[in-house]
PDB file of C-alpha atoms and ligand atoms in Angstrom:
ATOM      1  CA  UNK A 793     118.913 130.166 106.969  1.00 51.00           C
ATOM      2  CA  UNK A 794     115.465 128.715 105.715  1.00 61.00           C
ATOM      3  CA  UNK A 795     112.052 130.130 106.010  1.00 63.00           C
ATOM      4  CA  UNK A 796     109.217 128.302 107.794  1.00 84.00           C
ATOM      5  CA  UNK A 797     107.350 125.884 105.427  1.00 95.00           C
ATOM      6  CA  UNK A 798     104.196 126.969 103.746  1.00 97.00           C
ATOM      7  CA  UNK A 799     101.253 124.459 103.363  1.00 98.00           C
ATOM      8  CA  UNK A 800      98.798 124.488 100.322  1.00 98.00           C
ATOM      9  CA  UNK A 801      95.919 121.946 100.519  1.00 98.00           C
ATOM     10  CA  UNK A 802      94.049 121.020  97.212  1.00 98.00           C
ATOM     11  CA  UNK A 803      90.767 119.286  97.207  1.00 98.00           C
ATOM     12  CA  UNK A 804      92.058 116.169  95.479  1.00 98.00           C
ATOM     13  CA  UNK A 805      94.941 114.522  93.642  1.00 98.00           C
ATOM     14  CA  UNK A 806      93.985 115.779  90.051  1.00 98.00           C
ATOM     15  CA  UNK A 807      93.852 119.470  91.449  1.00 98.00           C
ATOM     16  CA  UNK A 808      97.124 118.860  93.296  1.00 98.00           C
ATOM     17  CA  UNK A 809      98.955 117.967  90.128  1.00 98.00           C
ATOM     18  CA  UNK A 810      97.204 120.685  87.982  1.00 98.00           C
ATOM     19  CA  UNK A 811      97.939 123.543  90.587  1.00 98.00           C
ATOM     20  CA  UNK A 812     101.489 122.408  90.945  1.00 98.00           C
ATOM     21  CA  UNK A 813     102.024 122.363  87.179  1.00 98.00           C
ATOM     22  CA  UNK A 814     100.573 125.899  87.013  1.00 98.00           C
ATOM     23  CA  UNK A 815     102.969 127.101  89.611  1.00 98.00           C
ATOM     24  CA  UNK A 816     106.012 125.440  87.970  1.00 98.00           C
ATOM     25  CA  UNK A 817     105.180 127.196  84.762  1.00 98.00           C
ATOM     26  CA  UNK A 818     105.118 130.418  86.603  1.00 98.00           C
ATOM     27  CA  UNK A 819     108.311 129.622  88.511  1.00 98.00           C
ATOM     28  CA  UNK A 820     110.265 128.656  85.346  1.00 98.00           C
ATOM     29  CA  UNK A 821     108.961 131.644  83.342  1.00 98.00           C
ATOM     30  CA  UNK A 822     109.946 134.041  86.272  1.00 98.00           C
ATOM     31  CA  UNK A 823     113.326 132.555  86.592  1.00 98.00           C
ATOM     32  CA  UNK A 824     113.943 132.815  82.828  1.00 98.00           C
ATOM     33  CA  UNK A 825     112.679 136.390  82.708  1.00 98.00           C
ATOM     34  CA  UNK A 826     114.952 137.369  85.548  1.00 97.00           C
ATOM     35  CA  UNK A 827     118.292 135.532  84.616  1.00 96.00           C
ATOM     36  CA  UNK A 828     117.637 133.973  81.201  1.00 97.00           C
ATOM     37  CA  UNK A 829     117.596 130.466  82.348  1.00 98.00           C
ATOM     38  CA  UNK A 830     115.781 128.032  84.804  1.00 98.00           C
ATOM     39  CA  UNK A 831     116.698 124.902  86.602  1.00 98.00           C
ATOM     40  CA  UNK A 832     114.414 122.322  88.193  1.00 98.00           C
ATOM     41  CA  UNK A 833     115.014 119.075  90.090  1.00 98.00           C
ATOM     42  CA  UNK A 834     112.424 116.413  89.025  1.00 98.00           C
ATOM     43  CA  UNK A 835     111.077 113.764  91.306  1.00 98.00           C
ATOM     44  CA  UNK A 836     109.779 110.288  90.635  1.00 95.00           C
ATOM     45  CA  UNK A 837     106.588 108.954  92.100  1.00 94.00           C
ATOM     46  CA  UNK A 838     102.894 109.247  91.276  1.00 95.00           C
ATOM     47  CA  UNK A 839     102.328 112.886  91.997  1.00 97.00           C
ATOM     48  CA  UNK A 840     105.580 114.048  90.607  1.00 98.00           C
ATOM     49  CA  UNK A 841     104.965 112.196  87.265  1.00 98.00           C
ATOM     50  CA  UNK A 842     101.177 113.495  87.455  1.00 98.00           C
ATOM     51  CA  UNK A 843     102.428 117.048  87.641  1.00 98.00           C
ATOM     52  CA  UNK A 844     104.612 116.559  84.413  1.00 98.00           C
ATOM     53  CA  UNK A 845     101.561 115.035  82.711  1.00 98.00           C
ATOM     54  CA  UNK A 846      99.413 118.125  83.622  1.00 98.00           C
ATOM     55  CA  UNK A 847     102.179 120.476  82.388  1.00 98.00           C
ATOM     56  CA  UNK A 848     102.089 118.640  78.985  1.00 98.00           C
ATOM     57  CA  UNK A 849      98.440 119.083  78.973  1.00 98.00           C
ATOM     58  CA  UNK A 850      98.355 122.661  79.776  1.00 97.00           C
ATOM     59  CA  UNK A 851      98.606 125.255  76.972  1.00 97.00           C
ATOM     60  CA  UNK A 852     100.458 127.413  79.408  1.00 97.00           C
ATOM     61  CA  UNK A 853     103.501 125.132  78.909  1.00 97.00           C
ATOM     62  CA  UNK A 854     104.230 127.101  75.720  1.00 98.00           C
ATOM     63  CA  UNK A 855     105.228 130.121  77.944  1.00 98.00           C
ATOM     64  CA  UNK A 856     108.399 128.253  79.024  1.00 98.00           C
ATOM     65  CA  UNK A 857     111.491 128.237  76.887  1.00 98.00           C
ATOM     66  CA  UNK A 858     112.153 124.505  77.463  1.00 98.00           C
ATOM     67  CA  UNK A 859     115.548 124.694  75.631  1.00 98.00           C
ATOM     68  CA  UNK A 860     116.778 127.005  78.345  1.00 98.00           C
ATOM     69  CA  UNK A 861     115.784 124.747  81.378  1.00 98.00           C
ATOM     70  CA  UNK A 862     118.359 122.424  83.316  1.00 98.00           C
ATOM     71  CA  UNK A 863     116.569 119.264  84.475  1.00 98.00           C
ATOM     72  CA  UNK A 864     118.164 117.473  87.334  1.00 98.00           C
ATOM     73  CA  UNK A 865     116.676 114.460  89.380  1.00 98.00           C
ATOM     74  CA  UNK A 866     116.452 114.128  93.228  1.00 98.00           C
ATOM     75  CA  UNK A 867     116.898 110.537  93.118  1.00 98.00           C
ATOM     76  CA  UNK A 868     116.879 107.646  90.717  1.00 98.00           C
ATOM     77  CA  UNK A 869     116.048 104.039  90.900  1.00 98.00           C
ATOM     78  CA  UNK A 870     119.207 102.235  89.798  1.00 98.00           C
ATOM     79  CA  UNK A 871     117.895 100.181  86.777  1.00 98.00           C
ATOM     80  CA  UNK A 872     118.798  99.765  83.262  1.00 98.00           C
ATOM     81  CA  UNK A 873     118.453 102.639  80.898  1.00 98.00           C
ATOM     82  CA  UNK A 874     114.827 103.025  79.674  1.00 98.00           C
ATOM     83  CA  UNK A 875     113.377 100.697  82.327  1.00 98.00           C
ATOM     84  CA  UNK A 876     109.739 101.817  83.067  1.00 98.00           C
ATOM     85  CA  UNK A 877     110.505 102.247  86.725  1.00 97.00           C
ATOM     86  CA  UNK A 878     113.330 104.696  86.382  1.00 98.00           C
ATOM     87  CA  UNK A 879     112.251 108.185  87.319  1.00 98.00           C
ATOM     88  CA  UNK A 880     114.019 109.422  84.193  1.00 98.00           C
ATOM     89  CA  UNK A 881     111.902 107.103  81.842  1.00 98.00           C
ATOM     90  CA  UNK A 882     108.742 108.229  83.627  1.00 98.00           C
ATOM     91  CA  UNK A 883     109.596 111.928  83.259  1.00 98.00           C
ATOM     92  CA  UNK A 884     110.544 111.503  79.646  1.00 98.00           C
ATOM     93  CA  UNK A 885     107.359 109.720  78.873  1.00 98.00           C
ATOM     94  CA  UNK A 886     105.263 112.241  80.779  1.00 98.00           C
ATOM     95  CA  UNK A 887     106.896 115.454  79.550  1.00 98.00           C
ATOM     96  CA  UNK A 888     110.515 115.681  78.343  1.00 98.00           C
ATOM     97  CA  UNK A 889     110.159 113.723  75.127  1.00 98.00           C
ATOM     98  CA  UNK A 890     107.275 115.970  74.157  1.00 98.00           C
ATOM     99  CA  UNK A 891     108.672 119.500  74.721  1.00 98.00           C
ATOM    100  CA  UNK A 892     111.789 121.032  72.830  1.00 98.00           C
ATOM    101  CA  UNK A 893     114.343 120.552  75.714  1.00 98.00           C
ATOM    102  CA  UNK A 894     117.983 120.730  75.049  1.00 98.00           C
ATOM    103  CA  UNK A 895     119.211 117.207  75.538  1.00 98.00           C
ATOM    104  CA  UNK A 896     122.603 118.436  76.921  1.00 98.00           C
ATOM    105  CA  UNK A 897     120.534 120.074  79.768  1.00 98.00           C
ATOM    106  CA  UNK A 898     118.715 116.998  80.699  1.00 98.00           C
ATOM    107  CA  UNK A 899     121.005 115.669  83.615  1.00 98.00           C
ATOM    108  CA  UNK A 900     119.813 112.154  84.384  1.00 98.00           C
ATOM    109  CA  UNK A 901     121.481 110.046  86.917  1.00 98.00           C
ATOM    110  CA  UNK A 902     123.421 107.048  85.214  1.00 98.00           C
ATOM    111  CA  UNK A 903     121.606 103.741  84.858  1.00 98.00           C
ATOM    112  CA  UNK A 904     122.671 100.354  86.033  1.00 98.00           C
ATOM    113  CA  UNK A 905     123.800  99.364  82.533  1.00 97.00           C
ATOM    114  CA  UNK A 906     125.514 102.771  81.877  1.00 96.00           C
ATOM    115  CA  UNK A 907     129.259 103.617  81.800  1.00 93.00           C
ATOM    116  CA  UNK A 908     129.754 102.753  85.357  1.00 94.00           C
ATOM    117  CA  UNK A 909     128.136  99.119  85.157  1.00 93.00           C
ATOM    118  CA  UNK A 910     126.345  97.909  88.033  1.00 94.00           C
ATOM    119  CA  UNK A 911     128.030 100.224  90.461  1.00 97.00           C
ATOM    120  CA  UNK A 912     125.732 102.733  92.262  1.00 98.00           C
ATOM    121  CA  UNK A 913     128.613 104.413  94.178  1.00 98.00           C
ATOM    122  CA  UNK A 914     130.422 105.359  90.863  1.00 98.00           C
ATOM    123  CA  UNK A 915     127.064 106.558  89.483  1.00 98.00           C
ATOM    124  CA  UNK A 916     126.591 108.658  92.640  1.00 98.00           C
ATOM    125  CA  UNK A 917     130.061 110.015  92.439  1.00 98.00           C
ATOM    126  CA  UNK A 918     129.652 110.899  88.788  1.00 98.00           C
ATOM    127  CA  UNK A 919     126.420 112.888  89.538  1.00 98.00           C
ATOM    128  CA  UNK A 920     128.102 114.766  92.352  1.00 98.00           C
ATOM    129  CA  UNK A 921     130.898 115.552  89.879  1.00 98.00           C
ATOM    130  CA  UNK A 922     128.126 116.810  87.425  1.00 98.00           C
ATOM    131  CA  UNK A 923     126.453 119.027  90.108  1.00 98.00           C
ATOM    132  CA  UNK A 924     129.969 120.457  91.196  1.00 98.00           C
ATOM    133  CA  UNK A 925     130.670 121.241  87.555  1.00 97.00           C
ATOM    134  CA  UNK A 926     127.480 123.239  87.196  1.00 97.00           C
ATOM    135  CA  UNK A 927     127.898 125.137  90.404  1.00 97.00           C
ATOM    136  CA  UNK A 928     128.935 128.864  89.970  1.00 92.00           C
ATOM    137  CA  UNK A 929     131.027 130.882  92.470  1.00 90.00           C
ATOM    138  CA  UNK A 930     127.812 132.555  93.688  1.00 90.00           C
ATOM    139  CA  UNK A 931     126.383 129.119  94.585  1.00 90.00           C
ATOM    140  CA  UNK A 932     129.053 128.979  97.520  1.00 85.00           C
ATOM    141  CA  UNK A 933     129.446 125.083  97.197  1.00 89.00           C
ATOM    142  CA  UNK A 934     129.488 122.031  95.197  1.00 95.00           C
ATOM    143  CA  UNK A 935     125.834 122.225  93.961  1.00 97.00           C
ATOM    144  CA  UNK A 936     124.150 124.661  91.637  1.00 97.00           C
ATOM    145  CA  UNK A 937     121.389 126.674  93.370  1.00 97.00           C
ATOM    146  CA  UNK A 938     118.316 125.050  91.721  1.00 98.00           C
ATOM    147  CA  UNK A 939     115.404 127.301  91.202  1.00 98.00           C
ATOM    148  CA  UNK A 940     113.119 124.634  92.369  1.00 98.00           C
ATOM    149  CA  UNK A 941     113.508 121.194  93.704  1.00 98.00           C
ATOM    150  CA  UNK A 942     110.360 118.865  93.457  1.00 98.00           C
ATOM    151  CA  UNK A 943     110.186 116.124  96.044  1.00 98.00           C
ATOM    152  CA  UNK A 944     107.789 113.401  96.738  1.00 98.00           C
ATOM    153  CA  UNK A 945     107.119 111.974 100.201  1.00 98.00           C
ATOM    154  CA  UNK A 946     106.722 108.244 101.073  1.00 98.00           C
ATOM    155  CA  UNK A 947     104.335 106.718 103.590  1.00 98.00           C
ATOM    156  CA  UNK A 948     107.101 106.275 105.918  1.00 98.00           C
ATOM    157  CA  UNK A 949     108.342 109.803 105.486  1.00 98.00           C
ATOM    158  CA  UNK A 950     111.145 109.198 102.751  1.00 98.00           C
ATOM    159  CA  UNK A 951     112.000 111.896 100.298  1.00 98.00           C
ATOM    160  CA  UNK A 952     114.066 111.532  97.242  1.00 98.00           C
ATOM    161  CA  UNK A 953     115.602 108.132  98.297  1.00 98.00           C
ATOM    162  CA  UNK A 954     116.509 109.158 101.773  1.00 98.00           C
ATOM    163  CA  UNK A 955     114.811 106.572 103.896  1.00 98.00           C
ATOM    164  CA  UNK A 956     114.090 106.894 107.666  1.00 98.00           C
ATOM    165  CA  UNK A 957     117.099 105.857 109.694  1.00 97.00           C
ATOM    166  CA  UNK A 958     119.255 105.034 106.631  1.00 97.00           C
ATOM    167  CA  UNK A 959     122.917 105.930 106.233  1.00 97.00           C
ATOM    168  CA  UNK A 960     121.728 108.617 103.676  1.00 98.00           C
ATOM    169  CA  UNK A 961     119.865 110.537 106.207  1.00 98.00           C
ATOM    170  CA  UNK A 962     122.991 111.088 108.164  1.00 98.00           C
ATOM    171  CA  UNK A 963     125.134 112.188 105.331  1.00 97.00           C
ATOM    172  CA  UNK A 964     126.564 115.597 105.857  1.00 96.00           C
ATOM    173  CA  UNK A 965     129.432 115.859 103.427  1.00 96.00           C
ATOM    174  CA  UNK A 966     128.593 114.108 100.148  1.00 98.00           C
ATOM    175  CA  UNK A 967     125.890 115.724  97.782  1.00 98.00           C
ATOM    176  CA  UNK A 968     124.870 112.440  96.100  1.00 98.00           C
ATOM    177  CA  UNK A 969     125.033 108.971  97.631  1.00 98.00           C
ATOM    178  CA  UNK A 970     124.247 105.438  96.515  1.00 98.00           C
ATOM    179  CA  UNK A 971     121.427 103.996  98.595  1.00 98.00           C
ATOM    180  CA  UNK A 972     121.114 100.207  99.187  1.00 97.00           C
ATOM    181  CA  UNK A 973     118.516  97.932 100.863  1.00 95.00           C
ATOM    182  CA  UNK A 974     115.646 100.396 100.407  1.00 95.00           C
ATOM    183  CA  UNK A 975     112.460  99.212 102.028  1.00 93.00           C
ATOM    184  CA  UNK A 976     110.619 100.302  98.838  1.00 94.00           C
ATOM    185  CA  UNK A 977     111.617  98.624  95.607  1.00 96.00           C
ATOM    186  CA  UNK A 978     113.869  98.694  93.862  1.00 97.00           C
ATOM    187  CA  UNK A 979     116.373  98.252  96.663  1.00 97.00           C
ATOM    188  CA  UNK A 980     119.336 100.102  94.961  1.00 98.00           C
ATOM    189  CA  UNK A 981     118.989 103.882  94.121  1.00 98.00           C
ATOM    190  CA  UNK A 982     121.020 107.004  93.767  1.00 98.00           C
ATOM    191  CA  UNK A 983     119.911 110.070  95.723  1.00 98.00           C
ATOM    192  CA  UNK A 984     120.710 113.679  96.463  1.00 98.00           C
ATOM    193  CA  UNK A 985     121.287 114.082 100.076  1.00 98.00           C
ATOM    194  CA  UNK A 986     119.636 116.534 102.435  1.00 98.00           C
ATOM    195  CA  UNK A 987     122.571 119.033 102.345  1.00 97.00           C
ATOM    196  CA  UNK A 988     122.357 119.141  98.511  1.00 98.00           C
ATOM    197  CA  UNK A 989     118.603 119.476  98.536  1.00 98.00           C
ATOM    198  CA  UNK A 990     118.967 122.338 100.913  1.00 97.00           C
ATOM    199  CA  UNK A 991     120.973 124.299  98.268  1.00 96.00           C
ATOM    200  CA  UNK A 992     117.740 124.800  96.256  1.00 98.00           C
ATOM    201  CA  UNK A 993     116.153 128.340  96.314  1.00 97.00           C
ATOM    202  CA  UNK A 994     112.836 126.558  96.705  1.00 98.00           C
ATOM    203  CA  UNK A 995     111.849 123.132  97.660  1.00 98.00           C
ATOM    204  CA  UNK A 996     108.368 121.928  96.976  1.00 98.00           C
ATOM    205  CA  UNK A 997     107.190 118.708  98.608  1.00 98.00           C
ATOM    206  CA  UNK A 998     104.257 117.118  96.789  1.00 98.00           C
ATOM    207  CA  UNK A 999     102.054 114.209  97.980  1.00 98.00           C
ATOM    208  CA  UNK A1000      98.629 113.049  97.901  1.00 98.00           C
ATOM    209  CA  UNK A1001      96.554 110.176  99.552  1.00 98.00           C
ATOM    210  CA  UNK A1002      95.563 109.171 103.047  1.00 98.00           C
ATOM    211  CA  UNK A1003      98.561 106.762 103.363  1.00 98.00           C
ATOM    212  CA  UNK A1004     100.785 109.830 103.576  1.00 98.00           C
ATOM    213  CA  UNK A1005      98.857 111.573 106.235  1.00 98.00           C
ATOM    214  CA  UNK A1006     100.690 110.338 109.362  1.00 98.00           C
ATOM    215  CA  UNK A1007     104.137 111.100 107.822  1.00 98.00           C
ATOM    216  CA  UNK A1008     102.995 114.614 106.804  1.00 98.00           C
ATOM    217  CA  UNK A1009     101.667 115.449 110.175  1.00 98.00           C
ATOM    218  CA  UNK A1010     104.942 114.250 111.795  1.00 98.00           C
ATOM    219  CA  UNK A1011     107.153 116.225 109.368  1.00 98.00           C
ATOM    220  CA  UNK A1012     105.219 119.432 109.875  1.00 98.00           C
ATOM    221  CA  UNK A1013     104.745 118.698 113.553  1.00 97.00           C
ATOM    222  CA  UNK A1014     108.293 118.902 114.451  1.00 96.00           C
ATOM    223  CA  UNK A1015     109.706 115.312 113.841  1.00 97.00           C
ATOM    224  CA  UNK A1016     113.490 115.114 113.066  1.00 98.00           C
ATOM    225  CA  UNK A1017     114.908 114.284 109.787  1.00 98.00           C
ATOM    226  CA  UNK A1018     116.329 110.875 110.926  1.00 98.00           C
ATOM    227  CA  UNK A1019     112.824 109.754 111.720  1.00 98.00           C
ATOM    228  CA  UNK A1020     111.011 111.597 108.845  1.00 98.00           C
ATOM    229  CA  UNK A1021     113.661 112.574 106.298  1.00 98.00           C
ATOM    230  CA  UNK A1022     111.111 114.838 104.432  1.00 98.00           C
ATOM    231  CA  UNK A1023     111.259 117.005 107.541  1.00 98.00           C
ATOM    232  CA  UNK A1024     114.856 117.984 106.638  1.00 98.00           C
ATOM    233  CA  UNK A1025     113.993 119.146 103.061  1.00 98.00           C
ATOM    234  CA  UNK A1026     113.911 122.980 102.984  1.00 97.00           C
ATOM    235  CA  UNK A1027     114.691 125.554 100.523  1.00 98.00           C
ATOM    236  CA  UNK A1028     116.980 128.517 100.966  1.00 96.00           C
ATOM    237  CA  UNK A1029     114.215 130.892 100.369  1.00 97.00           C
ATOM    238  CA  UNK A1030     110.895 128.888 100.450  1.00 97.00           C
ATOM    239  CA  UNK A1031     109.623 125.561 101.488  1.00 98.00           C
ATOM    240  CA  UNK A1032     106.305 124.638 100.219  1.00 98.00           C
ATOM    241  CA  UNK A1033     104.162 121.582 100.947  1.00 98.00           C
ATOM    242  CA  UNK A1034     101.538 120.996  98.154  1.00 98.00           C
ATOM    243  CA  UNK A1035      99.040 118.405  99.429  1.00 98.00           C
ATOM    244  CA  UNK A1036      95.725 116.910  98.600  1.00 98.00           C
ATOM    245  CA  UNK A1037      93.002 116.856 101.308  1.00 98.00           C
ATOM    246  CA  UNK A1038      93.575 113.178 102.159  1.00 98.00           C
ATOM    247  CA  UNK A1039      97.300 113.786 102.710  1.00 98.00           C
ATOM    248  CA  UNK A1040      96.581 116.777 104.861  1.00 98.00           C
ATOM    249  CA  UNK A1041      94.017 114.718 106.846  1.00 98.00           C
ATOM    250  CA  UNK A1042      95.898 114.555 110.117  1.00 98.00           C
ATOM    251  CA  UNK A1043      97.251 118.173 110.121  1.00 97.00           C
ATOM    252  CA  UNK A1044      95.882 120.591 112.849  1.00 93.00           C
ATOM    253  CA  UNK A1045      93.276 123.009 111.351  1.00 86.00           C
ATOM    254  CA  UNK A1046      94.791 126.255 110.259  1.00 79.00           C
ATOM    255  CA  UNK A1047      94.724 128.870 112.978  1.00 74.00           C
TER     256      UNK A1047
HETATM  257  O1  LIG B1245     110.321 105.691  94.899  1.00 55.90           O
HETATM  258  C1  LIG B1245     110.050 106.940  94.961  1.00 55.90           C
HETATM  259  O2  LIG B1245     108.940 107.343  95.681  1.00 55.90           O
HETATM  260  C2  LIG B1245     108.812 108.498  96.193  1.00 55.90           C
HETATM  261  C3  LIG B1245     107.301 108.791  96.423  1.00 55.90           C
HETATM  262  O3  LIG B1245     106.528 108.345  95.366  1.00 55.90           O
HETATM  263  P1  LIG B1245     104.890 108.199  95.471  1.00 55.90           P
HETATM  264  O4  LIG B1245     104.434 107.351  94.258  1.00 55.90           O
HETATM  265  O5  LIG B1245     104.433 107.695  96.725  1.00 55.90           O
HETATM  266  O6  LIG B1245     104.368 109.718  95.230  1.00 55.90           O
HETATM  267  C4  LIG B1245     109.383 109.559  95.218  1.00 55.90           C
HETATM  268  O7  LIG B1245     109.382 110.823  95.738  1.00 55.90           O
HETATM  269  C5  LIG B1245     110.874 109.106  94.713  1.00 55.90           C
HETATM  270  O8  LIG B1245     111.313 110.084  93.770  1.00 55.90           O
HETATM  271  C6  LIG B1245     110.825 107.949  94.087  1.00 55.90           C
HETATM  272  O9  LIG B1245     112.066 107.390  93.671  1.00 55.90           O
END
């Protein structure tokens, strides 16, 4: 059971990143106040990385106990460790290397020169195993209930590395899959699946720019997840679309 999505539109991409960073601080602080710990799924892409940079710049970041946050990733570009296009590298540069995280709670996906070598299926299987090891009985499944899952949205409606019409969008059993032949480089990736994403308490889809407007209008206008995978990303309690004005440009005016 998931609630209908809420849409918040900010005037421009800078405000989108700053407002999302402010929400994220509140979300993490609230989670830590209620249960002592917090978990977040990070996204790659321009908006996701800008949010982390805004967080670093914000004095409010010191309200979060960073050593008590579990960090996961929604997807990863399957590249060597430290590659500048890895989502992990970008998140570390933007935030994680500058706040006192507990390294054992930064759960990055394996790189292409890691312990599984150039085998994205093994990397995906290992991440699925990691998620399963973090799930508690209350989570009722093989994925921990993430407090918040941040996701980007591509011009053609992909989210995480789940591309329209790809095998990943049809996955119903596995929580993490290898993704090949992606239309957006790099072609090989590792991604959470929609069923795994839907184990999150909250899903926040973040994106900006006119190029995203058609996909956003389709996702929020009732398109199916095979055509627009972002349409299938929903939280158990809350689904929030955080957009700038340009990305929201093809949505009907609020009634
Ligand atoms: O490649 C990716 O792209 C999407 C969207 O990125 P953006 O730059 O258009 O915001 C992102 O959500 C995903 O994590 C990433 O791997």
